[in-house]
Amino acid sequence: MSNHSPLSNESVAPSNPDAGAERYHRRLARSIKGPAQFLAFWAAIALPFVHLPLLARGLGDPDAVLAFSLLLGCNVVALYVGHDHNRE
């Protein structure tokens, strides 16, 4: 005979010590996901306006090319991270 209880006893520590750390990391990831998507979404909207002065000045200077490339890379990352913001 087995003694299965319909009630779970969550006060008992897990038999695997890594399970608690895994739950903590999942909870932390869920709590960071929303604000990160929010910031990335709005950064993806705002960053193209920073590109305009660089393009108006021209990309003849290597520093301007580097700045433009970094901004473009940041914009791509922001688009990727923020694309699911506020979707049901």
GROMACS .gro file of N, CA and C in nm:
model
  264
    1MET      N    1   0.083  -0.118   0.000
    1MET     CA    2   0.000   0.000   0.000
    1MET      C    3   0.088   0.124   0.000
    2SER      N    4   0.047   0.218  -0.082
    2SER     CA    5   0.121   0.343  -0.083
    2SER      C    6   0.043   0.448  -0.008
    3ASN      N    7   0.114   0.541   0.048
    3ASN     CA    8   0.053   0.647   0.127
    3ASN      C    9   0.059   0.777   0.048
    4HIS      N   10  -0.024   0.789  -0.056
    4HIS     CA   11  -0.027   0.910  -0.137
    4HIS      C   12  -0.124   1.008  -0.076
    5SER      N   13  -0.077   1.128  -0.054
    5SER     CA   14  -0.161   1.231   0.002
    5SER      C   15  -0.205   1.326  -0.109
    6PRO      N   16  -0.331   1.367  -0.112
    6PRO     CA   17  -0.375   1.461  -0.215
    6PRO      C   18  -0.322   1.601  -0.192
    7LEU      N   19  -0.268   1.627  -0.075
    7LEU     CA   20  -0.213   1.759  -0.044
    7LEU      C   21  -0.062   1.757  -0.060
    8SER      N   22  -0.008   1.862  -0.121
    8SER     CA   23   0.137   1.867  -0.136
    8SER      C   24   0.197   1.932  -0.013
    9ASN      N   25   0.313   1.888   0.021
    9ASN     CA   26   0.383   1.944   0.135
    9ASN      C   27   0.505   2.020   0.082
   10GLU      N   28   0.486   2.149   0.053
   10GLU     CA   29   0.594   2.228  -0.004
   10GLU      C   30   0.691   2.278   0.102
   11SER      N   31   0.658   2.256   0.230
   11SER     CA   32   0.748   2.301   0.334
   11SER      C   33   0.868   2.209   0.350
   12VAL      N   34   0.859   2.090   0.295
   12VAL     CA   35   0.970   1.996   0.300
   12VAL      C   36   1.073   2.037   0.195
   13ALA      N   37   1.198   2.041   0.234
   13ALA     CA   38   1.304   2.081   0.142
   13ALA      C   39   1.315   1.979   0.030
   14PRO      N   40   1.345   2.025  -0.092
   14PRO     CA   41   1.358   1.931  -0.204
   14PRO      C   42   1.476   1.838  -0.181
   15SER      N   43   1.463   1.716  -0.234
   15SER     CA   44   1.570   1.619  -0.217
   15SER      C   45   1.694   1.658  -0.297
   16ASN      N   46   1.672   1.735  -0.404
   16ASN     CA   47   1.782   1.780  -0.489
   16ASN      C   48   1.813   1.925  -0.453
   17PRO      N   49   1.931   1.956  -0.401
   17PRO     CA   50   1.961   2.095  -0.363
   17PRO      C   51   1.964   2.190  -0.483
   18ASP      N   52   1.987   2.137  -0.603
   18ASP     CA   53   1.988   2.222  -0.721
   18ASP      C   54   1.848   2.264  -0.763
   19ALA      N   55   1.747   2.192  -0.718
   19ALA     CA   56   1.609   2.224  -0.755
   19ALA      C   57   1.570   2.361  -0.700
   20GLY      N   58   1.611   2.393  -0.580
   20GLY     CA   59   1.581   2.524  -0.522
   20GLY      C   60   1.648   2.635  -0.599
   21ALA      N   61   1.771   2.615  -0.637
   21ALA     CA   62   1.843   2.716  -0.715
   21ALA      C   63   1.781   2.731  -0.853
   22GLU      N   64   1.737   2.621  -0.911
   22GLU     CA   65   1.674   2.626  -1.043
   22GLU      C   66   1.543   2.705  -1.037
   23ARG      N   67   1.464   2.680  -0.932
   23ARG     CA   68   1.340   2.756  -0.914
   23ARG      C   69   1.369   2.904  -0.896
   24TYR      N   70   1.473   2.936  -0.819
   24TYR     CA   71   1.511   3.075  -0.797
   24TYR      C   72   1.549   3.142  -0.929
   25HIS      N   73   1.626   3.074  -1.012
   25HIS     CA   74   1.669   3.131  -1.140
   25HIS      C   75   1.551   3.150  -1.234
   26ARG      N   76   1.457   3.054  -1.235
   26ARG     CA   77   1.339   3.070  -1.319
   26ARG      C   78   1.253   3.188  -1.273
   27ARG      N   79   1.237   3.203  -1.142
   27ARG     CA   80   1.159   3.314  -1.088
   27ARG      C   81   1.227   3.447  -1.117
   28LEU      N   82   1.358   3.451  -1.105
   28LEU     CA   83   1.434   3.572  -1.136
   28LEU      C   84   1.422   3.608  -1.283
   29ALA      N   85   1.430   3.509  -1.371
   29ALA     CA   86   1.417   3.534  -1.515
   29ALA      C   87   1.279   3.588  -1.548
   30ARG      N   88   1.174   3.532  -1.484
   30ARG     CA   89   1.038   3.581  -1.510
   30ARG      C   90   1.020   3.723  -1.461
   31SER      N   91   1.084   3.759  -1.349
   31SER     CA   92   1.067   3.894  -1.295
   31SER      C   93   1.145   3.997  -1.376
   32ILE      N   94   1.249   3.956  -1.445
   32ILE     CA   95   1.329   4.049  -1.525
   32ILE      C   96   1.276   4.060  -1.667
   33LYS      N   97   1.207   3.959  -1.715
   33LYS     CA   98   1.164   3.953  -1.855
   33LYS      C   99   1.075   4.071  -1.894
   34GLY      N  100   0.975   4.103  -1.815
   34GLY     CA  101   0.882   4.211  -1.848
   34GLY      C  102   0.950   4.347  -1.861
   35PRO      N  103   1.023   4.391  -1.758
   35PRO     CA  104   1.092   4.520  -1.770
   35PRO      C  105   1.197   4.524  -1.881
   36ALA      N  106   1.265   4.412  -1.904
   36ALA     CA  107   1.366   4.409  -2.011
   36ALA      C  108   1.300   4.424  -2.147
   37GLN      N  109   1.186   4.357  -2.167
   37GLN     CA  110   1.115   4.371  -2.294
   37GLN      C  111   1.061   4.513  -2.311
   38PHE      N  112   1.012   4.572  -2.205
   38PHE     CA  113   0.962   4.710  -2.210
   38PHE      C  114   1.073   4.806  -2.253
   39LEU      N  115   1.188   4.797  -2.186
   39LEU     CA  116   1.300   4.886  -2.219
   39LEU      C  117   1.352   4.861  -2.360
   40ALA      N  118   1.361   4.736  -2.398
   40ALA     CA  119   1.411   4.704  -2.532
   40ALA      C  120   1.315   4.753  -2.640
   41PHE      N  121   1.185   4.740  -2.616
   41PHE     CA  122   1.086   4.786  -2.712
   41PHE      C  123   1.100   4.935  -2.738
   42TRP      N  124   1.108   5.013  -2.630
   42TRP     CA  125   1.117   5.158  -2.647
   42TRP      C  126   1.254   5.201  -2.696
   43ALA      N  127   1.357   5.126  -2.662
   43ALA     CA  128   1.490   5.156  -2.717
   43ALA      C  129   1.492   5.133  -2.867
   44ALA      N  130   1.424   5.028  -2.912
   44ALA     CA  131   1.418   4.999  -3.055
   44ALA      C  132   1.344   5.109  -3.130
   45ILE      N  133   1.251   5.176  -3.062
   45ILE     CA  134   1.180   5.287  -3.125
   45ILE      C  135   1.267   5.413  -3.125
   46ALA      N  136   1.341   5.438  -3.018
   46ALA     CA  137   1.417   5.562  -3.004
   46ALA      C  138   1.551   5.561  -3.077
   47LEU      N  139   1.616   5.447  -3.086
   47LEU     CA  140   1.751   5.442  -3.144
   47LEU      C  141   1.760   5.492  -3.288
   48PRO      N  142   1.664   5.468  -3.374
   48PRO     CA  143   1.677   5.523  -3.510
   48PRO      C  144   1.688   5.675  -3.514
   49PHE      N  145   1.632   5.744  -3.415
   49PHE     CA  146   1.645   5.889  -3.411
   49PHE      C  147   1.787   5.934  -3.377
   50VAL      N  148   1.863   5.848  -3.314
   50VAL     CA  149   2.003   5.877  -3.285
   50VAL      C  150   2.087   5.856  -3.411
   51HIS      N  151   2.042   5.771  -3.499
   51HIS     CA  152   2.114   5.745  -3.624
   51HIS      C  153   2.110   5.866  -3.717
   52LEU      N  154   2.001   5.942  -3.712
   52LEU     CA  155   1.982   6.052  -3.807
   52LEU      C  156   2.095   6.155  -3.805
   53PRO      N  157   2.138   6.205  -3.689
   53PRO     CA  158   2.250   6.301  -3.690
   53PRO      C  159   2.380   6.242  -3.746
   54LEU      N  160   2.402   6.114  -3.718
   54LEU     CA  161   2.522   6.048  -3.772
   54LEU      C  162   2.516   6.042  -3.925
   55LEU      N  163   2.400   6.008  -3.975
   55LEU     CA  164   2.385   6.000  -4.121
   55LEU      C  165   2.391   6.139  -4.184
   56ALA      N  166   2.335   6.239  -4.117
   56ALA     CA  167   2.338   6.375  -4.171
   56ALA      C  168   2.481   6.430  -4.175
   57ARG      N  169   2.560   6.394  -4.076
   57ARG     CA  170   2.700   6.440  -4.072
   57ARG      C  171   2.785   6.366  -4.173
   58GLY      N  172   2.746   6.244  -4.203
   58GLY     CA  173   2.822   6.163  -4.297
   58GLY      C  174   2.901   6.055  -4.225
   59LEU      N  175   2.932   5.951  -4.299
   59LEU     CA  176   3.005   5.838  -4.242
   59LEU      C  177   3.147   5.831  -4.296
   60GLY      N  178   3.206   5.947  -4.326
   60GLY     CA  179   3.343   5.950  -4.377
   60GLY      C  180   3.447   5.924  -4.269
   61ASP      N  181   3.415   5.957  -4.147
   61ASP     CA  182   3.507   5.939  -4.034
   61ASP      C  183   3.494   5.796  -3.980
   62PRO      N  184   3.606   5.729  -3.953
   62PRO     CA  185   3.598   5.592  -3.899
   62PRO      C  186   3.525   5.584  -3.765
   63ASP      N  187   3.537   5.690  -3.684
   63ASP     CA  188   3.465   5.690  -3.556
   63ASP      C  189   3.314   5.696  -3.577
   64ALA      N  190   3.271   5.771  -3.676
   64ALA     CA  191   3.127   5.779  -3.707
   64ALA      C  192   3.076   5.646  -3.759
   65VAL      N  193   3.156   5.577  -3.838
   65VAL     CA  194   3.117   5.444  -3.889
   65VAL      C  195   3.106   5.346  -3.773
   66LEU      N  196   3.201   5.353  -3.680
   66LEU     CA  197   3.198   5.264  -3.563
   66LEU      C  198   3.074   5.294  -3.477
   67ALA      N  199   3.048   5.421  -3.452
   67ALA     CA  200   2.931   5.459  -3.372
   67ALA      C  201   2.803   5.413  -3.440
   68PHE      N  202   2.794   5.434  -3.572
   68PHE     CA  203   2.675   5.392  -3.645
   68PHE      C  204   2.658   5.241  -3.638
   69SER      N  205   2.766   5.168  -3.655
   69SER     CA  206   2.759   5.021  -3.650
   69SER      C  207   2.716   4.972  -3.512
   70LEU      N  208   2.771   5.032  -3.407
   70LEU     CA  209   2.733   4.992  -3.272
   70LEU      C  210   2.587   5.023  -3.244
   71LEU      N  211   2.542   5.141  -3.287
   71LEU     CA  212   2.402   5.177  -3.268
   71LEU      C  213   2.310   5.083  -3.347
   72LEU      N  214   2.351   5.048  -3.466
   72LEU     CA  215   2.272   4.956  -3.547
   72LEU      C  216   2.264   4.819  -3.480
   73GLY      N  217   2.376   4.772  -3.427
   73GLY     CA  218   2.377   4.645  -3.355
   73GLY      C  219   2.289   4.649  -3.231
   74CYS      N  220   2.296   4.760  -3.157
   74CYS     CA  221   2.209   4.775  -3.039
   74CYS      C  222   2.063   4.777  -3.079
   75ASN      N  223   2.033   4.840  -3.191
   75ASN     CA  224   1.895   4.846  -3.238
   75ASN      C  225   1.844   4.707  -3.275
   76VAL      N  226   1.926   4.627  -3.339
   76VAL     CA  227   1.887   4.491  -3.376
   76VAL      C  228   1.861   4.408  -3.250
   77VAL      N  229   1.949   4.420  -3.151
   77VAL     CA  230   1.929   4.346  -3.026
   77VAL      C  231   1.801   4.394  -2.956
   78ALA      N  232   1.779   4.524  -2.953
   78ALA     CA  233   1.659   4.578  -2.890
   78ALA      C  234   1.533   4.530  -2.962
   79LEU      N  235   1.537   4.524  -3.093
   79LEU     CA  236   1.423   4.472  -3.169
   79LEU      C  237   1.395   4.326  -3.134
   80TYR      N  238   1.500   4.248  -3.123
   80TYR     CA  239   1.484   4.106  -3.093
   80TYR      C  240   1.428   4.086  -2.951
   81VAL      N  241   1.485   4.157  -2.855
   81VAL     CA  242   1.442   4.138  -2.715
   81VAL      C  243   1.302   4.196  -2.692
   82GLY      N  244   1.273   4.308  -2.753
   82GLY     CA  245   1.147   4.376  -2.726
   82GLY      C  246   1.032   4.342  -2.817
   83HIS      N  247   1.050   4.250  -2.910
   83HIS     CA  248   0.944   4.224  -3.008
   83HIS      C  249   0.817   4.165  -2.948
   84ASP      N  250   0.824   4.101  -2.833
   84ASP     CA  251   0.704   4.042  -2.772
   84ASP      C  252   0.642   4.131  -2.665
   85HIS      N  253   0.690   4.254  -2.650
   85HIS     CA  254   0.639   4.340  -2.545
   85HIS      C  255   0.490   4.369  -2.565
   86ASN      N  256   0.413   4.350  -2.459
   86ASN     CA  257   0.271   4.383  -2.454
   86ASN      C  258   0.187   4.304  -2.554
   87ARG      N  259   0.227   4.183  -2.584
   87ARG     CA  260   0.146   4.093  -2.667
   87ARG      C  261   0.067   4.002  -2.578
   88GLU      N  262  -0.053   3.976  -2.615
   88GLU     CA  263  -0.141   3.889  -2.535
   88GLU      C  264  -0.120   3.745  -2.575
   0.00000   0.00000   0.00000
